[in-house]
CSV table of C-alpha atoms (C1' of nucleotides) in Angstrom, one decimal:
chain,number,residue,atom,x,y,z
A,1,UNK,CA,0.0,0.0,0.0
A,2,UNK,CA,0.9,3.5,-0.7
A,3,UNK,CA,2.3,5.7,2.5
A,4,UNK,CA,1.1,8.7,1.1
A,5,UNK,CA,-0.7,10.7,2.7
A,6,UNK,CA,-0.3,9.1,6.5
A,7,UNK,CA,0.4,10.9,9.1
A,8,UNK,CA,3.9,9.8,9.3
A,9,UNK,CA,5.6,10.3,13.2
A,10,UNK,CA,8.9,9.8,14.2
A,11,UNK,CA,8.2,6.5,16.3
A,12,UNK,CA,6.4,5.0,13.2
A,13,UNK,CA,9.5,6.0,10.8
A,14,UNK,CA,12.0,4.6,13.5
A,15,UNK,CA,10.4,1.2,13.8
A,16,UNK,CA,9.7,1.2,9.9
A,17,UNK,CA,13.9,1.9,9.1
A,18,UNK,CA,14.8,-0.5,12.2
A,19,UNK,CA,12.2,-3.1,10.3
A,20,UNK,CA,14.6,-2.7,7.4
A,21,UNK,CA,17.7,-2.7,9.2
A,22,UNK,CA,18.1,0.8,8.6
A,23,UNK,CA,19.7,3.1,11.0
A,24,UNK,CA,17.3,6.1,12.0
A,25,UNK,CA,19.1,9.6,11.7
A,26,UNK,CA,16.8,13.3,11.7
A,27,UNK,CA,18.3,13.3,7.9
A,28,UNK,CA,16.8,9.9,7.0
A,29,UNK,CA,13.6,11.2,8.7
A,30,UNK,CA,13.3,14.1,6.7
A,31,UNK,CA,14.2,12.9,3.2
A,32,UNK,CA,11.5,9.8,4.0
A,33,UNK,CA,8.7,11.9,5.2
A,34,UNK,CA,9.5,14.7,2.7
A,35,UNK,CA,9.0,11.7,-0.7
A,36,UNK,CA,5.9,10.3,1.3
A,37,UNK,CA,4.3,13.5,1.3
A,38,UNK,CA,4.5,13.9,-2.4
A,39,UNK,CA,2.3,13.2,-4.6
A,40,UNK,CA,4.2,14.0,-7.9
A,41,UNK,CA,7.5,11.6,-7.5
A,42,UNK,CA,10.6,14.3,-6.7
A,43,UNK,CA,14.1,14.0,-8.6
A,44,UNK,CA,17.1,14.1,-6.1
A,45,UNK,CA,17.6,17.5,-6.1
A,46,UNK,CA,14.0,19.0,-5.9
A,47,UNK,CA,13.9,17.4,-2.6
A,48,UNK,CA,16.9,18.7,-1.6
A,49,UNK,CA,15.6,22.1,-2.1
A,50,UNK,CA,12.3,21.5,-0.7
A,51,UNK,CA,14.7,20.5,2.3
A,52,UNK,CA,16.5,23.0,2.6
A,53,UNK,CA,13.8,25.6,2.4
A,54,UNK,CA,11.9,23.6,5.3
A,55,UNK,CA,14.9,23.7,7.3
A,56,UNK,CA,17.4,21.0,7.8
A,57,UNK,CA,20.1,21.2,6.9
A,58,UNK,CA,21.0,18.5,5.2
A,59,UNK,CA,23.4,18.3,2.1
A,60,UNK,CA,22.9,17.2,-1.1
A,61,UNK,CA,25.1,14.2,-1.0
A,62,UNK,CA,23.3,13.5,1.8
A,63,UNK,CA,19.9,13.3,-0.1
A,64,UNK,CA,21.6,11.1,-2.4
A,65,UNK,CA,23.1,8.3,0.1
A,66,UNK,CA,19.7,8.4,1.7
A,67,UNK,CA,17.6,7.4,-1.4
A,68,UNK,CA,20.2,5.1,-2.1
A,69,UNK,CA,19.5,3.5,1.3
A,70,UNK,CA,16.4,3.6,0.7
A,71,UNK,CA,15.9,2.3,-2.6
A,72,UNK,CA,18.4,-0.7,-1.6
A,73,UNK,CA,15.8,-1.9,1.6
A,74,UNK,CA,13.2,-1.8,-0.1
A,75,UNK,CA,11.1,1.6,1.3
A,76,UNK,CA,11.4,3.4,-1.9
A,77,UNK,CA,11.9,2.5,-5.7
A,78,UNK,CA,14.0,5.0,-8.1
A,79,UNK,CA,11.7,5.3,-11.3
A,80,UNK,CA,13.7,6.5,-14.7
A,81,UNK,CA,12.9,9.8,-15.5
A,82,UNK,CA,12.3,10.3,-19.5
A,83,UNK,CA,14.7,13.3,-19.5
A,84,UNK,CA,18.0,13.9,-17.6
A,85,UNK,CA,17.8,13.0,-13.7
A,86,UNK,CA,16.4,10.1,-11.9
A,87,UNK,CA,12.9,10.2,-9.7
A,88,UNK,CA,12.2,8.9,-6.5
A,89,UNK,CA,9.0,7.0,-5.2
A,90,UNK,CA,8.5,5.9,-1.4
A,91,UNK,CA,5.5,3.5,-2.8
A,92,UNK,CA,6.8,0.2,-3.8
A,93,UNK,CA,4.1,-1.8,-5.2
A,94,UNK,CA,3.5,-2.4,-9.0
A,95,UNK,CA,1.8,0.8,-9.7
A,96,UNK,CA,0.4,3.2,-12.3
A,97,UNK,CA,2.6,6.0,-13.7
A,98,UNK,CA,1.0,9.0,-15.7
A,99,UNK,CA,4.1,11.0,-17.3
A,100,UNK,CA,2.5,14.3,-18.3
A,101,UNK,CA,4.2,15.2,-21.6
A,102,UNK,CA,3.4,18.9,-21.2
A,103,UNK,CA,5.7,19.1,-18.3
A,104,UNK,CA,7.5,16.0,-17.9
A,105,UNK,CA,6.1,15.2,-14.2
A,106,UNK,CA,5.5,12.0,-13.1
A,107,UNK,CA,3.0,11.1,-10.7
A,108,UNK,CA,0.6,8.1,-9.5
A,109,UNK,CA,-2.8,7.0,-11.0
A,110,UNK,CA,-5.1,6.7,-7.8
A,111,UNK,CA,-4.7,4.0,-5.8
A,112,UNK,CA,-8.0,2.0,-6.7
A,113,UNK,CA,-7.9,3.1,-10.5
A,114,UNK,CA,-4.4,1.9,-10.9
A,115,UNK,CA,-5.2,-1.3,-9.1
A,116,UNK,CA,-8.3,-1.8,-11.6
A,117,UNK,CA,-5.8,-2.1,-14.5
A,118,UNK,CA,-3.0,-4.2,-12.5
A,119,UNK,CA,-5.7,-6.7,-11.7
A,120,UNK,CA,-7.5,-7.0,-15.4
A,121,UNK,CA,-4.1,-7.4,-16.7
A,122,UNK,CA,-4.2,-10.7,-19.5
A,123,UNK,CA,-2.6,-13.5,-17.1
A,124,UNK,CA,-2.4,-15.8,-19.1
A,125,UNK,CA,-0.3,-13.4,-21.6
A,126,UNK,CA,2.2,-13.1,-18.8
A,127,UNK,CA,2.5,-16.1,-18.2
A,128,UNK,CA,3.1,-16.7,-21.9
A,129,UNK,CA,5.8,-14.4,-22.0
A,130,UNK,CA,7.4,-15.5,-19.3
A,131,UNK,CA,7.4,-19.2,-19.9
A,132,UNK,CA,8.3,-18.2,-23.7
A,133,UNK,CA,11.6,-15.7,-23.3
A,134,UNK,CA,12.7,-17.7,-19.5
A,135,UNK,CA,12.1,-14.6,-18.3
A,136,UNK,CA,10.5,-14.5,-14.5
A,137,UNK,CA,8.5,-11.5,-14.0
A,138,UNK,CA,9.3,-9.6,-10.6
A,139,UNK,CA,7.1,-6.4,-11.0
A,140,UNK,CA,5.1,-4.8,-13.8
A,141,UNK,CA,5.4,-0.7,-14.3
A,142,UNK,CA,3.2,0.6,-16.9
A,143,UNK,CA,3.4,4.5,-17.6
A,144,UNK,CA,0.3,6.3,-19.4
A,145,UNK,CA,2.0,8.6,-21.4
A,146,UNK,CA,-0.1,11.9,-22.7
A,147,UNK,CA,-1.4,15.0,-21.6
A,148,UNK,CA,-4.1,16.6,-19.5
A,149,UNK,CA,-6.8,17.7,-21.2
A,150,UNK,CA,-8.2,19.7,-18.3
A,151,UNK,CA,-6.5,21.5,-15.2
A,152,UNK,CA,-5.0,18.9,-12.4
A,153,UNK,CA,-7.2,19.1,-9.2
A,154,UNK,CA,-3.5,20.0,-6.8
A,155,UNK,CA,-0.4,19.9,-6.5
A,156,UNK,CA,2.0,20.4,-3.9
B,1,UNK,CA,5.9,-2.2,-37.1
B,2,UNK,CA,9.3,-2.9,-35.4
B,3,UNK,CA,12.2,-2.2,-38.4
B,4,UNK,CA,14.4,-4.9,-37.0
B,5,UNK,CA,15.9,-7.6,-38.8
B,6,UNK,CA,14.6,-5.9,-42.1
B,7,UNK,CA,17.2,-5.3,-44.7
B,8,UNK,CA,18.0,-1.5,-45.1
B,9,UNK,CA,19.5,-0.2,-48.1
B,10,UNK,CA,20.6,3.3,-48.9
B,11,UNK,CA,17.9,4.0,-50.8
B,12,UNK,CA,15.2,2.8,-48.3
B,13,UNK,CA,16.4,4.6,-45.5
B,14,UNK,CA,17.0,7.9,-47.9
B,15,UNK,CA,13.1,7.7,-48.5
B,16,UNK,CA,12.3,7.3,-45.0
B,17,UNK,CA,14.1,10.1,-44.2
B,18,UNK,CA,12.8,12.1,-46.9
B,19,UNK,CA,9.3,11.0,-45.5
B,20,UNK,CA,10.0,12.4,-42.5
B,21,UNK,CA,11.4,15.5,-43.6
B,22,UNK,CA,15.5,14.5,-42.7
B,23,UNK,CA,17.9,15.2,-44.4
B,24,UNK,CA,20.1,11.8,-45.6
B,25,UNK,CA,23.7,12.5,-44.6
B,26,UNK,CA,25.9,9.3,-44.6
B,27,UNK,CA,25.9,9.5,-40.4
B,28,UNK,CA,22.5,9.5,-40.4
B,29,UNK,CA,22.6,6.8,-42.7
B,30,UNK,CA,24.9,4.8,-40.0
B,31,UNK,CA,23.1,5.7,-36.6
B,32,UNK,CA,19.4,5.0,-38.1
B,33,UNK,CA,20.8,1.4,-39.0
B,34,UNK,CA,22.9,0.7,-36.5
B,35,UNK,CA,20.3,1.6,-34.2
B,36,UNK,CA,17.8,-0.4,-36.1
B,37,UNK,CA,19.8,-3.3,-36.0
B,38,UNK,CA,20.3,-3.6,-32.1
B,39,UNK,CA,18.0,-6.1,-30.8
B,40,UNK,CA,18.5,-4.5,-27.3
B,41,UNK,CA,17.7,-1.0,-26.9
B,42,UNK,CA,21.3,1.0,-27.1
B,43,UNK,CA,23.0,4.1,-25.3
B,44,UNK,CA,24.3,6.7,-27.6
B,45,UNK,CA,27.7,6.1,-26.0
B,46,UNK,CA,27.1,2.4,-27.3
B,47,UNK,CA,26.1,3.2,-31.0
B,48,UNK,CA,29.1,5.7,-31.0
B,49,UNK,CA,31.4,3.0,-29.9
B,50,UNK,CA,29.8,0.3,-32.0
B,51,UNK,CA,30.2,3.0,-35.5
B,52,UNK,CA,33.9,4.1,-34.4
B,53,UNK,CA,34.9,0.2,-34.8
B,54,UNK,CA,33.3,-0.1,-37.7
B,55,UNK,CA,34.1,2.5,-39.7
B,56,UNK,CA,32.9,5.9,-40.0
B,57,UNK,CA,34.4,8.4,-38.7
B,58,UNK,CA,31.8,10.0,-37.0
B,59,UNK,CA,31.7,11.8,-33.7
B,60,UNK,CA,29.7,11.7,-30.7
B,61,UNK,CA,28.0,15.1,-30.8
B,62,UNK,CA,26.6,13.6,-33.8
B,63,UNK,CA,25.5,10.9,-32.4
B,64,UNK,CA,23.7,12.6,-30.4
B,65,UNK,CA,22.0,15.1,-32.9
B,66,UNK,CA,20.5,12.2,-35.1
B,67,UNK,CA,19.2,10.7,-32.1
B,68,UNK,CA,17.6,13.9,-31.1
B,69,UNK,CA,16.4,14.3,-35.2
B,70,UNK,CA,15.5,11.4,-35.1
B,71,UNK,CA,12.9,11.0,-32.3
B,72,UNK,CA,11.6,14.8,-32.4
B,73,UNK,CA,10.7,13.0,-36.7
B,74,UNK,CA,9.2,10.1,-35.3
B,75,UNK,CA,11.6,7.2,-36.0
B,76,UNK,CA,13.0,6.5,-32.9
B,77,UNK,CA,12.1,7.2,-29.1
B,78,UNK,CA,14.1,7.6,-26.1
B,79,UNK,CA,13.8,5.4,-23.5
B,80,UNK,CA,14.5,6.4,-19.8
B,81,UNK,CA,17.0,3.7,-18.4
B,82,UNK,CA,16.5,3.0,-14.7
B,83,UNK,CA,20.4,4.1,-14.3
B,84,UNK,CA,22.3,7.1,-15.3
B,85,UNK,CA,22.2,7.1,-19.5
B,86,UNK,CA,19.0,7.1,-21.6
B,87,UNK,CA,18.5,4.5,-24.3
B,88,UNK,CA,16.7,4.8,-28.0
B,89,UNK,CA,14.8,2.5,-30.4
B,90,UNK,CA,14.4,2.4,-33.3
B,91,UNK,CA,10.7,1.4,-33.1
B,92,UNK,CA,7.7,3.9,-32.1
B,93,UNK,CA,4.9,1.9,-31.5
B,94,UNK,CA,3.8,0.7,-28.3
B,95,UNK,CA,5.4,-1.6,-27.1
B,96,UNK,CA,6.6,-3.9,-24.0
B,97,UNK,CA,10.1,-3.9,-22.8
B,98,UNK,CA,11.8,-6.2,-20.9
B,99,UNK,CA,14.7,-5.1,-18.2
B,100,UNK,CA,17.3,-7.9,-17.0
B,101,UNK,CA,17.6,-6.7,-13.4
B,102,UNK,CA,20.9,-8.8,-13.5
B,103,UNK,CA,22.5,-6.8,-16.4
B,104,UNK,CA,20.5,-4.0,-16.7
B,105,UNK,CA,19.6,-4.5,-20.2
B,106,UNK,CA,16.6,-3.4,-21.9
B,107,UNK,CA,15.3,-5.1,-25.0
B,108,UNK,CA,11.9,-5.6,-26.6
B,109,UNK,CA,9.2,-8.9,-25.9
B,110,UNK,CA,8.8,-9.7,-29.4
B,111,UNK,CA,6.4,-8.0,-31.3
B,112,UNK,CA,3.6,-10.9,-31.5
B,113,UNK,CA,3.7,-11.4,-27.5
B,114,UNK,CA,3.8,-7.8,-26.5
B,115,UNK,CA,1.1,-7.1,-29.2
B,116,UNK,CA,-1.1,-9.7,-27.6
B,117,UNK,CA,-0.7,-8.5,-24.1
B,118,UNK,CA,-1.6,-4.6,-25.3
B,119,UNK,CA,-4.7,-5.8,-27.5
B,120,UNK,CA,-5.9,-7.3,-23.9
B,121,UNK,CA,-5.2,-4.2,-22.2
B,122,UNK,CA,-9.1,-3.6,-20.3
B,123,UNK,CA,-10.1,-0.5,-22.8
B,124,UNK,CA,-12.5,0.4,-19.9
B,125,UNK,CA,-10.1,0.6,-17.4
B,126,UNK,CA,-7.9,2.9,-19.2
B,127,UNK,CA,-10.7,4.8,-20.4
B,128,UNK,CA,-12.1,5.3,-17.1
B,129,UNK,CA,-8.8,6.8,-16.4
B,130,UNK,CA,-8.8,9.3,-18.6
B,131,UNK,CA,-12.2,10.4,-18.2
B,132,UNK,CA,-11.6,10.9,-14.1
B,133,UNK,CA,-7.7,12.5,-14.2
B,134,UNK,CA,-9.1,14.3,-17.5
B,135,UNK,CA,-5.6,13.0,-19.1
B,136,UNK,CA,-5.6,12.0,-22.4
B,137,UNK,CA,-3.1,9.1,-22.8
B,138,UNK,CA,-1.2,9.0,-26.3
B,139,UNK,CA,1.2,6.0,-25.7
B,140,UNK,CA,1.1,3.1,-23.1
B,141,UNK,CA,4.4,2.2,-22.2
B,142,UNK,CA,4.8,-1.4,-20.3
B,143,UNK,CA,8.1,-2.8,-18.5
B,144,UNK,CA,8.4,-6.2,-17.4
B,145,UNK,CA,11.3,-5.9,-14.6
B,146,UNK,CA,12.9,-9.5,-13.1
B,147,UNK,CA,15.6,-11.8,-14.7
B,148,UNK,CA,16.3,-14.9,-16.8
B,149,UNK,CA,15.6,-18.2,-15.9
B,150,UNK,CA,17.8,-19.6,-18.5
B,151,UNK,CA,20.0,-17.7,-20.8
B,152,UNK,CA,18.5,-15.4,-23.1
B,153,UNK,CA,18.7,-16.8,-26.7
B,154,UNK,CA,20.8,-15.2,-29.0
B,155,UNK,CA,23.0,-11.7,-27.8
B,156,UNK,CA,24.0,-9.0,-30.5
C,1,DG,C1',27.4,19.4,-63.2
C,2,DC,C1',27.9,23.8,-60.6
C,3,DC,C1',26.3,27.3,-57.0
C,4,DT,C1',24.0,28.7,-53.3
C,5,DA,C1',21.3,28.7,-49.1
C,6,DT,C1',20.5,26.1,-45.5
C,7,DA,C1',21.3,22.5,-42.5
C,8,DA,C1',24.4,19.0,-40.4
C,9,DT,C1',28.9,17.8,-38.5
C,10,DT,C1',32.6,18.4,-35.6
C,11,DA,C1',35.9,19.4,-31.7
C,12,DT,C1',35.6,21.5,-27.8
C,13,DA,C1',33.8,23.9,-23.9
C,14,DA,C1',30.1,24.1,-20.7
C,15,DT,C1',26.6,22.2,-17.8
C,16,DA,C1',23.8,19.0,-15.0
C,17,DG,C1',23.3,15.1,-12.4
C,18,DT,C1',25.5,11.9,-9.7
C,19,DT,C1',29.2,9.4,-7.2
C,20,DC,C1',33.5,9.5,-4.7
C,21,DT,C1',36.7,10.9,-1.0
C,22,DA,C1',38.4,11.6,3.4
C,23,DA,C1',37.5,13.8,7.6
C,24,DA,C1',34.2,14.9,11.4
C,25,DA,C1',29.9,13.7,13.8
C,26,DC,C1',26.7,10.4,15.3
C,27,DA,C1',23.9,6.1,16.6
C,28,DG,C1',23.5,2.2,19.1
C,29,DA,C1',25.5,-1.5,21.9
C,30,DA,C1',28.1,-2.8,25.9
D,1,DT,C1',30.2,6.7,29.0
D,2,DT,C1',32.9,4.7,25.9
D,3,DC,C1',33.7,2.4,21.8
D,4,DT,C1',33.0,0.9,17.0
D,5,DG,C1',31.1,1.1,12.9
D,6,DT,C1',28.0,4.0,10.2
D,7,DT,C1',26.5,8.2,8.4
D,8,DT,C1',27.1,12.9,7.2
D,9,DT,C1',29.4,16.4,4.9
D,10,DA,C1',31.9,19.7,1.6
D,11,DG,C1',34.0,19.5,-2.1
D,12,DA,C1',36.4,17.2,-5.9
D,13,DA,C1',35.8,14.1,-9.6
D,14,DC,C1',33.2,11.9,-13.0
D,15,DT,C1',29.8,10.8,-16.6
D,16,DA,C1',26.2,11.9,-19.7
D,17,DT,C1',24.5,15.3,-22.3
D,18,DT,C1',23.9,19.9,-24.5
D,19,DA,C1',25.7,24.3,-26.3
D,20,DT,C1',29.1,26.9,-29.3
D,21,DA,C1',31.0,28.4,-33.3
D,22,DA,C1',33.6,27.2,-37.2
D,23,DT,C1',33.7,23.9,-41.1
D,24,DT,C1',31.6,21.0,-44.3
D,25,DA,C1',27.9,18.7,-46.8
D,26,DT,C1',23.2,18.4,-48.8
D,27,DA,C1',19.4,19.4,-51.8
D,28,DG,C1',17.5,22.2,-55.1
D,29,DG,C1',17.7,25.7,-58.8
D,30,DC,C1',20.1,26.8,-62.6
DNA sequence: GCCTATAATTATAATAGTTCTAAAACAGAA
DNA sequence: TTCTGTTTTAGAACTATTATAATTATAGGC
């Protein structure tokens, strides 16, 4: 399931990193809770910035190493960015990408919608593949490429 | 359709280009082919290593500049690798990739198979998307991520 | 075939994103 | 508290990509 949009305390992160044998530090804190609370999935360096406007000073290379740590134990997934720099994500299911080709963003399909589609994927075609190419399937990511046709309800 | 494994002659490849308004220039010629050859989605540094050894003469920059001419035309797209450098295609439609986890490579299902699993897409699903984000979605792009079972069966 | 306008190529410099380095600060266990 | 290994940090280094500006090539008109 998606953390977004929890309430996200420092007792709940602590036991969350020690659950994935990650050390707790204020700068691991902050770069987690600052990706959950996203909804469009921030590159490296826009959280940074968002970080160091909030406060905390914390340093770039910093931001880096965390996502890194993140990514590696599982509490975040580094999506490819179509242009230049990588995005980050602190969901780690299968899930739904809409790229908006206007601006480049990337964010989630909702939750349930994005589900919808996972679930009335063709099986049977999978397992096709799979069995065809020897090729064992770990995760799926699908990206809806396009463009809104009307104004996005918010962003953050 | 994919261009792969198809023959391409000078003179085919000149009326493509002059289809899609490019001018033919004999690195043009050499990138669109090379590219078109690769059975696994390339890096520009890889096509520009893979044309220094076999012939031409040609430099990176360029590389470069037909890749960008010739996605912004239409005949090839750029592909966001999970890691640091993006990778092109030669092919435009839709279509499902496949990303070794072990090696980090990116090639195509074949066109019959990933056909099969788009044409079962649920139309309703996506269209309910659209009509609720009010996005329009232009492409679908799908990427099976895990690893080979047994070895993969024939390597450019 | 030759000329010309326009576009493409090139080496190089510049930039952006990311990783590396080595020293200082810190977390967690005893 | 003290100790040990880990994390943080500033800055250097590196890699992928884009910009620059001079040179060269293409396509079209003659």
């Amino acid at each position: 399931m998606h953390q977004h949009h929890h309430e996200l305390d420092e007792a709940a992160v602590h036991s969350l990193f020690c659950a994935h044998s990650l050390r707790f530090t204020r700068q691991r804190f902050a770069v987690y809770t600052a990706l959950a609370s996203e909804k469009v999935h921030p590159t490296a360096d826009q959280l940074f910035k968002k970080l160091s406007r909030s406060d905390s000073g914390i340093s770039l290379a910093t931001v880096y190493n965390t996502l890194e740590a993140l990514v590696k134990s599982g509490l975040a997934q580094k999506l490819a960015d179509g242009g230049t720099s990588a995005r980050y994500d602190a969901a780690v299911d299968d899930h739904l990408h809409i790229r908006d080709c206007a601006t480049g963003s990337l964010s989630d399909v909702p939750e349930a919608l994005g589900q919808k589609l996972l679930d009335n994927l063709p099986q049977h075609v999978l397992k096709q593949i799979e069995d065809e190419l020897g090729f064992s399937i770990g995760r799926v990511q699908i990206e809806l490429i396009g463009e809104y046709t009307r104004q996005a309800v918010e962003v953050n």
